[in-house]
Amino acid sequence: MQPSSLRTFSPQQPSLSTQRKIPGPPGLPWLGQLPAFLRTKFFPKQMLKWAEEYDGVYRMEIVGRKYVVVADPALMAPIMGRGCPGLPKSEGYAMWDPVISPHPGVQGIVTVSENTEIWRTVRRSYGPAMGLASLGRYYPVILRCVATLGDYLTAAPSAPSAPSTSASPSLAATASSTPPRPAAALASPVRTPPLSPPPPPSPAGGSPPPSLEINRLLKSLSLDMLGLTAFGVDFGCLRVPEQAALGHNLERAMEEAGARGRNPARRLLPWLFEGEVREGQAAMDAYHAAVEAVWRDIQSRGPPADDDTSFAAQLARLADPALGSSALSDAQICAEIATVMVAGYETTANTMTWLLFALHAYPEAAARLEEELRLAGLIPSDAELDGAGGVGDPSLDAFLSLPGGHEAISSLPYLDAFVREGLRLFSVAPNGAVKRVPEGGPPARIGPYDVEPGTTVWVPFWSVHLSERNWERPLEFEPERWMNQNPRTGFPTTTTTTTTATSRCPVFAAVGAFRAAAEGGDDAAFSVGRNASSSSSSSSSSSSSSGNSSSNSSNSGSGLSSSKATRYMPFSDGSRNCVGQHLGMLQIKVVLSYLVSRFRVRLDEQRMGGVARTLERQRVNLTLEVAGGMWMLLEPRSRWG
Ligand code: HEM
């Protein structure tokens, strides 16, 4: 089947169809497709199979609940809220609330269903802290963290939070303007973290590097980066093993909340589950204590300076009593801190993990990336390594002396393509976005369909990113495909050949007409019934509210410039897209390029059973990970590491 970007559809006005006309897999009465979900080990694959079978839109029912699943790029806008308010999020997100806050009813911006006034206020305030213009302030902090990981991996003296005793003379220059705070009492350890011990120093040309569970290390790195960039707090997860308990508590808390969401008996009859629920609750309590400690730390700094638009400063402003009734309470601010940690922790760490895996699994792409980094001067030459005389970190120096700094790194074309392709093939949020058509209102119009109130509308990113109807060779890792693709929509930046769609029935013909309209940017095709005449949250729905102005403007110059179709949404899309996407991308690019600069990265084939076996071990709680961790060998490029 051809990718939809290559199709032409007749632009006839489609006739509306009811939800019942949407095809879907057979299911049992009331249970619906539940047995199929329970049978499958990795349900994103099952959903992808159905997306292929039913041409991108299908209907499901699970325990009496109605779902419409959409993987068709042309139908996304009215769901996600691109150029229109979009649908509210499913109330199902509330299952994560016990992690976000110990206070019933207090939510963070990621779980709140409607785009409420608080959501708008918070989101708007994050703009200056998380937008592209703010990235410069975070770059040295990110470098500091990744250099600490590099030192840890080579068992060199770890890069401390006090730059003066740094292993690298140039690390001192990376001190941020806001000095990081020590993390005393932040972690409240509940579980002992099984961090891989640092490998013993390897003599030059000596024995092969030891195997390391890299995902755990990258999770610690991710928390350290979040702590320093977002809150100005040094969690020290990489340096101080006990501090890594913060990540463990967060994961355990998420696991417990997920288990309670799937099985309400766990909440109602906790004694049935022996110590598990108690242990899960203890992890949640410890996590909340850590979050409160972060907030106390931010408060202890006093009112932020006028020109301070850091994330911590913006949080402090949200709580300013001068805002009167609009000021957020301590509980609400803590919920926002907890939210940002939930949202930015595993997503970033697991993406970095899959990208390191990609270096091994796709050696040609890895070689091209290495070549680009070498040409940019980011992989020190042998002469530079020898000249370093074993002092400091030549890789870090190369990054620090790169003209253009973080902007130069962000715009390396192959690195960008490599990361984007990784975010597609290893969709770290495979479940995607889950929305709903509100009860008691009109149906939502999605493409040619009227979708009934009370229906859950599910956009699984795994299906969107890996469907054969959306992409050519979707299961191949081809960074090259990004060389002429709009980074936001995933569609080619030049108009390409077109073919005729196969229409299996009149409903599909109607869908086809909507696709044509989507690719032509016909707004009329995207009105969502319930909101067509409402302006309720439209003012805040554009990504500019998060300072993501470049996201929208990146369409310009594209052959699909006015298009609302999108087949690429690792950071979601529309009004509820990711606030931290620019920061996340920068972290990922710096970490990946730094590790390539300093190490040769290989999978521990023996332990992981090879590339295919590793892929078979993909699993998902909230994010895509590998069961049992990712064991890898990182061989220093030189004896200095
Ligand atoms: C590779 C890294 C990341 C990926 C792939 C990612 C992906 C996503 C996705 C898919 C959503 C939408 C979730 C949903 O609607 O169910 C989201 C929302 C969000 N993300 Fe990220 N994220 C990443 C990093 C970060 C970072 C580093 C931060 C913060 C520092 C962050 C903060 C948020 C917040 C606050 C939201 C909620 C926005 C709202 O609902 O208005 N994310 N992210």
XYZ file of C-alpha atoms and ligand atoms in Angstrom:
684
model
C 0.000 0.000 0.000
C 1.209 3.504 -0.824
C 1.935 5.996 1.910
C -0.930 8.464 2.071
C 1.399 11.339 1.249
C 1.647 9.938 -2.245
C -2.070 9.778 -2.879
C -4.500 11.992 -4.626
C -8.174 11.946 -3.720
C -11.061 13.495 -5.520
C -11.996 16.632 -3.594
C -15.707 15.864 -3.633
C -17.719 16.841 -0.580
C -18.064 13.711 1.528
C -21.321 12.660 3.063
C -21.204 12.230 6.837
C -21.124 8.747 8.257
C -22.075 7.546 11.667
C -19.667 5.864 14.030
C -21.336 2.518 13.382
C -20.023 2.597 9.818
C -16.429 2.573 11.039
C -15.015 -0.916 10.569
C -13.291 -2.766 13.368
C -11.975 -6.117 14.539
C -14.497 -8.694 15.736
C -14.922 -8.932 19.506
C -16.943 -10.686 22.186
C -20.153 -9.165 23.533
C -19.377 -6.522 26.204
C -15.738 -7.673 26.571
C -15.141 -6.572 23.001
C -11.465 -6.703 22.038
C -10.224 -7.178 25.613
C -9.214 -10.834 25.076
C -7.070 -9.809 22.099
C -5.327 -7.231 24.287
C -4.767 -9.724 27.076
C -3.380 -12.310 24.650
C -0.786 -10.016 23.151
C 2.583 -9.452 24.828
C 3.076 -6.032 23.319
C -0.240 -4.405 22.449
C 1.093 -1.502 20.318
C 1.884 -4.180 17.695
C -1.664 -5.532 17.820
C -3.032 -2.026 17.361
C -0.704 -1.468 14.421
C -1.976 -4.685 12.818
C -5.541 -3.424 13.076
C -4.553 0.011 11.795
C -3.158 -1.645 8.656
C -6.145 -3.934 8.290
C -8.764 -1.184 8.626
C -6.918 1.495 6.696
C -6.056 3.796 9.548
C -9.383 4.166 11.402
C -11.201 1.497 13.368
C -13.719 0.959 16.094
C -13.211 -1.053 19.282
C -15.101 -1.808 22.426
C -13.506 -2.830 25.711
C -15.689 -3.780 28.656
C -18.556 -1.722 27.307
C -16.406 1.335 26.595
C -16.409 2.588 23.007
C -13.205 3.536 21.234
C -12.384 5.000 17.858
C -8.724 4.463 17.029
C -7.130 6.797 14.493
C -3.740 6.364 12.823
C -4.619 8.278 9.681
C -2.518 11.467 9.442
C -5.267 13.312 7.616
C -7.740 12.948 10.446
C -5.506 14.161 13.280
C -6.166 17.904 13.378
C -9.666 17.922 14.917
C -8.569 15.350 17.473
C -5.238 16.806 18.517
C -6.263 20.422 18.165
C -4.200 21.804 15.348
C -5.801 25.002 14.126
C -8.853 24.213 16.238
C -9.485 23.451 19.905
C -9.325 19.694 19.533
C -10.798 17.120 21.869
C -10.160 17.103 25.628
C -7.973 14.376 27.063
C -9.519 11.202 28.388
C -10.295 11.176 32.114
C -8.215 7.982 32.143
C -5.097 10.136 32.679
C -6.372 10.708 36.223
C -5.053 7.260 37.080
C -1.614 8.878 37.326
C -2.828 11.543 39.772
C -1.704 9.674 42.904
C 1.848 10.076 41.597
C 1.349 13.717 40.698
C -0.037 14.726 44.091
C -0.901 13.207 47.470
C -3.863 15.612 47.642
C -7.028 14.223 46.056
C -8.291 16.394 43.234
C -4.975 18.183 42.618
C -3.745 17.531 39.082
C -0.760 18.585 36.998
C -0.917 19.946 33.464
C -0.248 16.569 31.894
C -3.221 14.773 33.473
C -5.840 17.506 33.511
C -8.483 16.653 30.954
C -9.912 20.010 29.846
C -7.691 22.958 28.969
C -8.673 24.739 32.165
C -7.718 28.215 33.337
C -4.965 26.768 35.560
C -3.655 24.690 32.675
C -3.546 27.818 30.504
C -1.786 29.879 33.177
C 0.806 27.209 33.879
C 1.442 26.443 30.240
C 1.834 30.083 29.346
C 4.314 30.584 32.161
C 6.456 27.669 30.959
C 6.883 29.322 27.560
C 9.807 31.610 28.437
C 11.557 28.815 30.341
C 11.186 26.041 27.765
C 11.219 27.819 24.420
C 14.037 27.658 21.893
C 15.393 30.990 23.069
C 16.047 29.568 26.542
C 18.116 26.601 25.480
C 21.448 28.441 25.685
C 21.178 28.630 29.450
C 20.723 24.867 29.753
C 23.524 23.778 27.429
C 26.447 24.068 29.889
C 24.391 22.310 32.534
C 23.610 19.429 30.187
C 27.286 19.196 29.247
C 28.236 19.124 32.901
C 25.889 16.189 33.488
C 26.959 14.171 30.480
C 30.630 14.717 31.286
C 29.897 13.287 34.729
C 28.490 10.203 33.029
C 31.544 10.003 30.769
C 33.825 10.168 33.787
C 31.733 7.581 35.577
C 31.979 5.229 32.611
C 35.737 5.526 32.480
C 36.004 5.422 36.270
C 37.832 8.714 36.082
C 37.327 11.045 39.037
C 33.698 12.047 38.699
C 32.931 15.571 37.636
C 31.719 17.187 40.823
C 29.020 19.767 41.293
C 31.735 22.174 42.420
C 33.503 22.893 39.136
C 36.808 23.914 40.743
C 37.816 20.331 41.444
C 36.746 19.137 38.033
C 38.664 16.514 36.090
C 38.515 18.823 33.119
C 39.941 22.317 33.389
C 37.300 23.557 30.984
C 34.419 22.176 32.989
C 34.666 25.162 35.287
C 33.437 27.259 32.410
C 30.207 25.273 32.363
C 29.003 26.520 35.734
C 25.492 27.834 35.276
C 24.542 31.291 36.403
C 22.336 29.764 39.101
C 24.620 27.566 41.176
C 23.057 24.147 41.667
C 21.885 23.188 45.108
C 23.001 19.998 46.802
C 20.381 17.329 46.955
C 20.355 16.643 50.668
C 17.219 14.823 51.783
C 15.738 14.902 48.310
C 15.726 11.237 47.536
C 14.365 9.777 50.787
C 15.605 6.354 49.670
C 13.097 3.560 49.818
C 14.641 1.147 47.394
C 18.269 0.335 46.843
C 19.193 1.343 43.331
C 20.970 -1.349 41.329
C 23.241 1.021 39.428
C 25.946 -0.820 37.549
C 29.157 -0.216 39.462
C 31.616 1.912 37.558
C 33.876 -0.211 35.390
C 37.490 -0.580 36.485
C 39.874 1.699 34.604
C 40.906 -0.013 31.392
C 44.539 0.263 30.363
C 45.155 1.588 26.852
C 44.678 -1.211 24.323
C 43.701 -3.467 27.192
C 40.801 -5.832 27.810
C 37.318 -5.254 26.368
C 35.074 -2.854 28.284
C 32.735 -4.340 30.876
C 29.038 -4.723 30.200
C 26.838 -1.961 31.625
C 23.088 -1.620 31.994
C 22.967 1.669 30.175
C 19.250 2.408 30.612
C 19.611 2.701 34.385
C 22.573 5.042 33.997
C 20.745 7.163 31.455
C 17.764 7.401 33.795
C 20.049 8.767 36.500
C 21.557 11.152 33.964
C 18.087 12.234 32.862
C 17.039 13.036 36.438
C 20.236 14.950 37.062
C 19.679 16.977 33.883
C 16.059 17.672 34.827
C 17.014 18.659 38.360
C 19.628 21.139 37.203
C 17.903 22.546 34.134
C 14.347 22.801 35.425
C 14.795 23.371 39.141
C 18.418 24.400 39.690
C 18.777 21.442 42.058
C 21.592 18.911 41.901
C 19.988 15.506 42.499
C 23.401 13.874 42.130
C 21.861 10.580 41.017
C 24.953 9.646 39.026
C 27.479 10.544 41.700
C 25.718 9.431 44.852
C 24.169 5.953 44.553
C 21.537 6.595 47.254
C 20.244 9.564 45.305
C 19.305 7.300 42.396
C 16.507 6.060 44.655
C 14.609 9.141 43.502
C 14.228 7.563 40.059
C 13.342 4.201 41.537
C 10.642 5.692 43.694
C 9.242 7.544 40.709
C 9.177 4.384 38.585
C 7.726 2.257 41.361
C 5.094 4.924 42.025
C 4.137 4.939 38.328
C 4.013 1.160 38.265
C 1.713 1.121 41.286
C -0.556 3.850 39.898
C -0.765 1.942 36.598
C -1.600 -1.290 38.411
C -4.320 0.463 40.458
C -5.741 1.999 37.307
C -5.948 -1.372 35.589
C -7.244 -3.168 38.673
C -9.406 -1.047 41.006
C -9.424 -3.883 43.582
C -5.855 -2.906 44.315
C -7.131 0.409 45.619
C -10.303 -0.833 47.270
C -8.955 -4.031 48.835
C -5.242 -3.325 49.282
C -4.774 -6.145 51.817
C -5.374 -8.643 49.000
C -2.086 -7.616 47.447
C 0.095 -8.177 50.467
C 3.072 -5.858 50.737
C 2.989 -4.734 47.105
C 0.498 -1.923 47.547
C 2.190 -0.770 50.755
C 5.559 -0.732 49.043
C 4.080 1.144 46.072
C 2.511 3.669 48.439
C 5.830 4.107 50.264
C 7.483 4.875 46.926
C 4.783 7.466 46.171
C 5.210 9.052 49.600
C 8.979 9.218 49.171
C 8.547 10.751 45.735
C 6.162 13.386 47.074
C 8.625 14.188 49.884
C 11.369 14.700 47.290
C 9.126 16.961 45.228
C 8.267 19.055 48.275
C 11.982 19.366 49.061
C 12.548 20.728 45.556
C 9.814 23.317 46.058
C 11.209 24.325 49.469
C 14.611 24.721 47.873
C 13.217 26.985 45.143
C 11.332 29.043 47.734
C 14.446 29.429 49.850
C 16.035 31.420 47.005
C 13.559 34.239 47.504
C 11.719 36.137 44.752
C 13.317 35.641 41.321
C 15.174 38.493 39.661
C 13.211 40.307 36.959
C 15.348 38.915 34.149
C 15.311 35.352 35.475
C 13.028 33.298 33.238
C 14.337 29.928 34.338
C 11.788 27.224 34.966
C 12.260 27.498 38.732
C 11.725 31.253 38.566
C 8.534 30.786 36.574
C 7.268 28.314 39.161
C 8.029 30.819 41.928
C 6.072 33.476 40.014
C 3.065 31.153 39.680
C 2.901 31.000 43.483
C 3.332 34.735 44.027
C 0.622 35.861 46.488
C 0.439 39.110 44.507
C -1.485 37.119 41.885
C -4.336 36.854 44.347
C -6.820 34.124 43.560
C -4.837 33.134 40.437
C -1.789 32.180 42.517
C -1.133 28.455 42.655
C -1.134 26.820 46.080
C 1.913 24.925 47.351
C 0.104 21.677 46.569
C -0.519 22.798 42.979
C 3.063 23.908 42.474
C 4.317 20.575 43.831
C 1.962 18.821 41.412
C 3.579 20.748 38.558
C 7.066 19.803 39.719
C 6.009 16.173 39.999
C 4.450 16.388 36.523
C 7.551 17.723 34.865
C 9.646 14.991 36.437
C 7.204 12.293 35.324
C 6.980 13.765 31.829
C 10.669 14.392 31.251
C 12.378 11.501 33.017
C 11.811 8.177 31.265
C 10.883 9.768 27.938
C 14.326 11.313 27.583
C 16.258 8.434 29.161
C 14.548 5.730 27.121
C 14.900 7.663 23.874
C 18.632 8.005 24.533
C 18.787 4.279 25.274
C 17.105 3.348 21.990
C 19.392 5.706 20.096
C 22.465 3.998 21.566
C 20.918 0.691 20.522
C 20.443 2.150 17.022
C 24.171 2.941 16.868
C 24.827 -0.773 17.146
C 21.888 -2.073 15.142
C 22.373 0.259 12.151
C 26.137 0.557 11.662
C 25.918 2.437 8.347
C 23.844 5.188 9.905
C 26.159 5.192 12.918
C 29.189 5.602 10.629
C 27.535 8.558 8.879
C 26.774 10.164 12.193
C 30.335 9.645 13.362
C 31.612 11.184 10.157
C 29.446 14.268 10.651
C 30.603 14.690 14.245
C 34.214 14.261 13.178
C 33.867 16.904 10.466
C 32.302 19.246 12.997
C 35.369 18.774 15.196
C 33.431 17.005 17.923
C 35.426 13.790 17.819
C 38.952 14.688 18.885
C 41.721 13.500 16.591
C 44.402 11.117 17.866
C 46.822 14.062 17.989
C 44.413 16.027 20.171
C 43.921 13.033 22.409
C 47.691 12.566 22.762
C 48.168 16.293 23.271
C 45.690 16.215 26.146
C 48.271 14.298 28.098
C 45.665 12.406 30.050
C 44.320 15.506 31.755
C 40.707 16.530 31.407
C 38.226 15.434 28.853
C 39.096 16.238 25.225
C 35.534 15.413 24.142
C 34.107 17.950 26.553
C 36.670 20.497 25.390
C 35.637 19.877 21.782
C 32.006 20.576 22.691
C 32.866 23.651 24.690
C 34.976 25.152 21.927
C 32.463 24.459 19.132
C 31.585 27.805 17.550
C 27.852 28.329 17.803
C 27.527 26.124 20.881
C 24.199 24.394 21.341
C 22.741 25.944 18.204
C 25.501 24.394 16.125
C 24.816 21.000 17.675
C 21.070 21.325 17.245
C 21.468 22.062 13.577
C 23.816 19.234 12.608
C 21.666 17.705 9.873
C 22.531 14.035 10.238
C 22.395 14.122 14.031
C 18.976 15.728 13.751
C 17.843 13.104 11.249
C 19.239 10.274 13.364
C 17.370 11.464 16.455
C 14.119 12.089 14.585
C 14.229 8.662 13.001
C 14.926 7.129 16.417
C 11.926 8.925 17.859
C 9.837 7.487 15.021
C 11.018 3.888 15.001
C 11.222 3.669 18.791
C 8.159 5.719 19.671
C 8.911 6.288 23.302
C 5.286 7.139 24.056
C 3.788 4.297 22.000
C 0.308 4.538 23.528
C 0.030 8.039 22.169
C -2.761 10.450 22.972
C -6.080 9.364 24.413
C -8.924 11.859 23.997
C -12.681 11.770 24.500
C -15.855 13.183 23.037
C -17.540 14.808 26.064
C -20.790 13.300 27.312
C -23.862 15.456 26.963
C -22.597 17.437 23.955
C -22.894 17.014 20.214
C -20.945 14.342 18.365
C -17.413 15.211 17.297
C -16.822 15.313 13.604
C -13.660 13.437 12.713
C -13.108 13.192 9.009
C -16.384 11.978 7.561
C -17.531 10.433 10.819
C -19.791 11.710 13.552
C -18.281 10.239 16.694
C -20.715 9.820 19.560
C -20.416 11.596 22.920
C -18.732 9.393 25.504
C -16.469 7.718 22.944
C -12.736 7.532 23.631
C -10.702 8.659 20.629
C -7.274 7.058 20.682
C -4.285 8.060 18.562
C -1.588 5.416 19.147
C 1.720 6.935 18.061
C 3.233 3.496 17.484
C 0.655 2.889 14.755
C 1.007 6.395 13.302
C 4.793 6.055 13.116
C 5.042 2.487 11.890
C 2.096 2.054 9.578
C 2.814 1.048 6.012
C 0.019 3.294 4.895
C 1.824 6.288 6.397
C 5.475 5.534 5.636
C 7.571 3.773 3.069
C 9.664 1.010 4.649
C 8.346 1.958 8.114
C 10.332 -0.703 9.947
C 13.663 0.415 8.498
C 15.885 2.873 10.339
C 16.560 5.470 7.644
C 17.710 8.848 8.960
C 18.128 9.877 5.321
C 14.357 10.106 4.965
C 14.494 13.219 7.183
C 16.739 15.071 4.802
C 13.729 16.400 2.888
C 10.940 16.022 5.363
C 9.146 18.604 7.390
C 10.384 17.887 10.918
C 6.985 18.694 12.347
C 4.579 16.820 10.111
C 6.909 14.147 8.741
C 5.721 14.847 5.190
C 8.115 15.588 2.336
C 9.055 19.216 2.023
C 8.558 19.065 -1.716
C 5.318 18.066 -3.386
C 5.686 14.561 -4.736
C 4.006 12.238 -7.179
C 0.474 11.253 -6.528
C -1.487 8.097 -7.104
C -5.106 7.219 -6.739
C -6.419 5.824 -3.500
C -8.024 2.456 -3.293
C -11.538 2.944 -1.996
C -13.033 -0.190 -0.623
C -16.432 1.300 0.136
C -18.256 4.641 0.056
C -17.124 5.445 3.593
C -13.515 5.066 2.547
C -14.199 7.309 -0.400
C -15.435 9.902 2.062
C -12.315 9.446 4.172
C -10.318 9.912 0.975
C -11.949 13.247 0.329
C -11.060 14.361 3.823
C -7.483 13.299 3.300
C -7.370 15.390 0.162
C -8.749 18.337 2.086
C -6.243 17.775 4.864
C -3.342 17.787 2.488
C -4.746 20.901 0.869
C -5.336 22.559 4.222
C -9.109 22.951 3.961
C -10.153 24.156 7.407
C -13.790 23.377 6.781
C -13.041 19.698 6.848
C -11.707 19.949 10.345
C -14.451 21.454 12.372
C -15.127 19.479 15.492
C -18.869 19.432 15.978
C -18.992 20.287 19.635
C -16.541 23.118 19.335
C -17.386 24.496 15.957
C -19.030 27.563 17.418
C -17.145 27.630 20.713
C -13.974 29.508 21.432
C -13.554 27.948 24.846
C -9.892 27.064 24.796
C -8.826 27.980 21.345
C -6.851 30.988 22.436
C -4.494 28.789 24.368
C -4.418 25.892 22.041
C -1.601 26.909 19.791
C 1.846 25.715 20.609
C 2.952 29.292 20.986
C 1.575 29.143 24.499
C 4.539 27.001 25.386
C 6.958 29.189 23.547
C 7.142 26.659 20.725
C 6.736 29.225 18.035
C 9.233 27.526 15.765
C 7.088 24.429 15.596
C 4.442 26.259 13.698
C 6.736 28.272 11.554
C 8.666 25.198 10.525
C 5.906 24.472 8.051
C 6.840 27.435 5.932
C 8.619 26.584 2.745
C 6.984 23.204 2.702
C 4.945 21.912 -0.204
C 2.404 21.061 2.479
C 2.693 24.379 4.211
C -0.990 24.808 4.880
C -1.545 21.177 5.638
C -3.014 19.989 8.882
C -2.107 16.387 8.227
C 0.687 14.951 10.302
C 2.243 11.521 10.493
C 4.944 12.378 13.034
C 4.140 13.200 16.637
C 6.692 11.844 19.106
C 5.998 14.933 21.230
C 2.264 14.718 20.578
C 0.573 17.464 18.600
C -1.762 20.401 18.944
C -2.768 22.125 22.140
C -1.466 19.391 24.464
C 1.865 18.856 22.799
C 5.036 18.481 24.846
C 6.122 21.554 26.757
C 9.664 20.232 27.135
C 10.280 19.102 23.560
C 13.037 21.593 22.755
C 14.828 20.885 26.000
C 14.323 17.131 25.482
C 15.733 17.296 21.936
C 18.753 19.279 23.066
C 19.477 16.876 25.911
C 19.203 13.892 23.602
C 21.405 15.406 20.895
C 24.106 16.498 23.308
C 24.167 13.172 25.133
C 24.192 11.102 21.948
C 26.867 13.136 20.221
C 29.007 13.363 23.351
C 28.878 9.605 23.938
C 29.742 8.940 20.284
C 32.568 11.424 20.586
C 34.041 9.693 23.627
C 33.100 6.007 23.160
C 32.584 3.273 20.620
C 29.167 1.922 21.496
C 28.145 -1.718 21.077
C 25.329 -3.912 22.292
C 26.389 -6.701 24.618
C 25.202 -9.301 22.104
C 25.885 -12.158 24.447
C 23.766 -10.787 27.222
C 21.015 -9.267 25.055
C 20.835 -12.158 22.576
C 21.394 -9.903 19.555
C 19.414 -7.163 17.833
C 16.305 -9.207 17.035
C 16.023 -10.592 20.562
C 16.390 -7.100 22.001
C 13.523 -5.876 19.833
C 11.390 -8.795 20.997
C 11.891 -7.609 24.567
C 10.267 -4.246 23.939
C 7.596 -3.516 26.526
C 5.525 -0.581 27.671
C 4.145 0.706 30.971
C 3.929 4.332 30.015
C 7.060 4.535 27.893
C 8.842 2.132 25.565
C 11.600 0.212 27.285
C 13.404 -3.091 27.071
C 12.602 -5.783 29.616
C 15.701 -6.566 31.669
C 17.472 -3.363 30.673
C 19.872 -2.540 27.828
C 23.300 -4.057 28.374
C 25.964 -2.369 26.312
C 29.716 -2.068 25.949
C 31.129 1.433 25.802
C 34.721 1.359 24.743
C 36.621 4.620 25.319
C 38.094 5.978 22.090
C 41.313 6.686 23.909
C 42.916 5.866 27.191
C 41.697 9.241 28.446
C 38.158 8.100 27.694
C 12.246 12.562 24.404
C 11.704 13.342 25.306
C 10.222 13.580 25.427
C 9.187 13.010 24.748
C 9.244 11.957 23.640
C 7.969 13.606 25.251
C 6.705 13.301 24.795
C 5.547 13.886 25.272
C 4.225 13.526 24.843
C 3.901 12.444 23.823
C 3.343 14.314 25.517
C 1.823 14.250 25.438
C 1.324 13.260 26.467
C -0.142 12.966 26.361
O -0.910 13.822 25.951
O -0.531 11.862 26.719
C 4.113 15.184 26.379
C 3.573 16.130 27.210
C 4.299 16.867 28.114
N 5.669 16.865 28.252
Fe 6.986 15.784 27.187
N 8.299 14.507 26.223
C 9.663 14.524 26.369
C 10.406 15.301 27.236
C 9.878 16.210 28.116
C 10.648 17.040 29.018
C 12.184 17.025 29.099
C 9.758 17.788 29.733
C 10.002 18.823 30.790
C 11.136 19.288 31.150
C 8.428 17.445 29.278
C 7.257 17.994 29.755
C 5.995 17.713 29.283
C 4.780 18.303 29.827
C 4.705 19.287 30.994
C 3.711 17.784 29.079
C 2.219 18.089 29.269
C 1.771 19.213 28.338
C 0.279 19.490 28.430
O -0.505 18.574 28.631
O -0.101 20.653 28.233
N 8.544 16.484 28.295
N 5.450 14.907 26.215
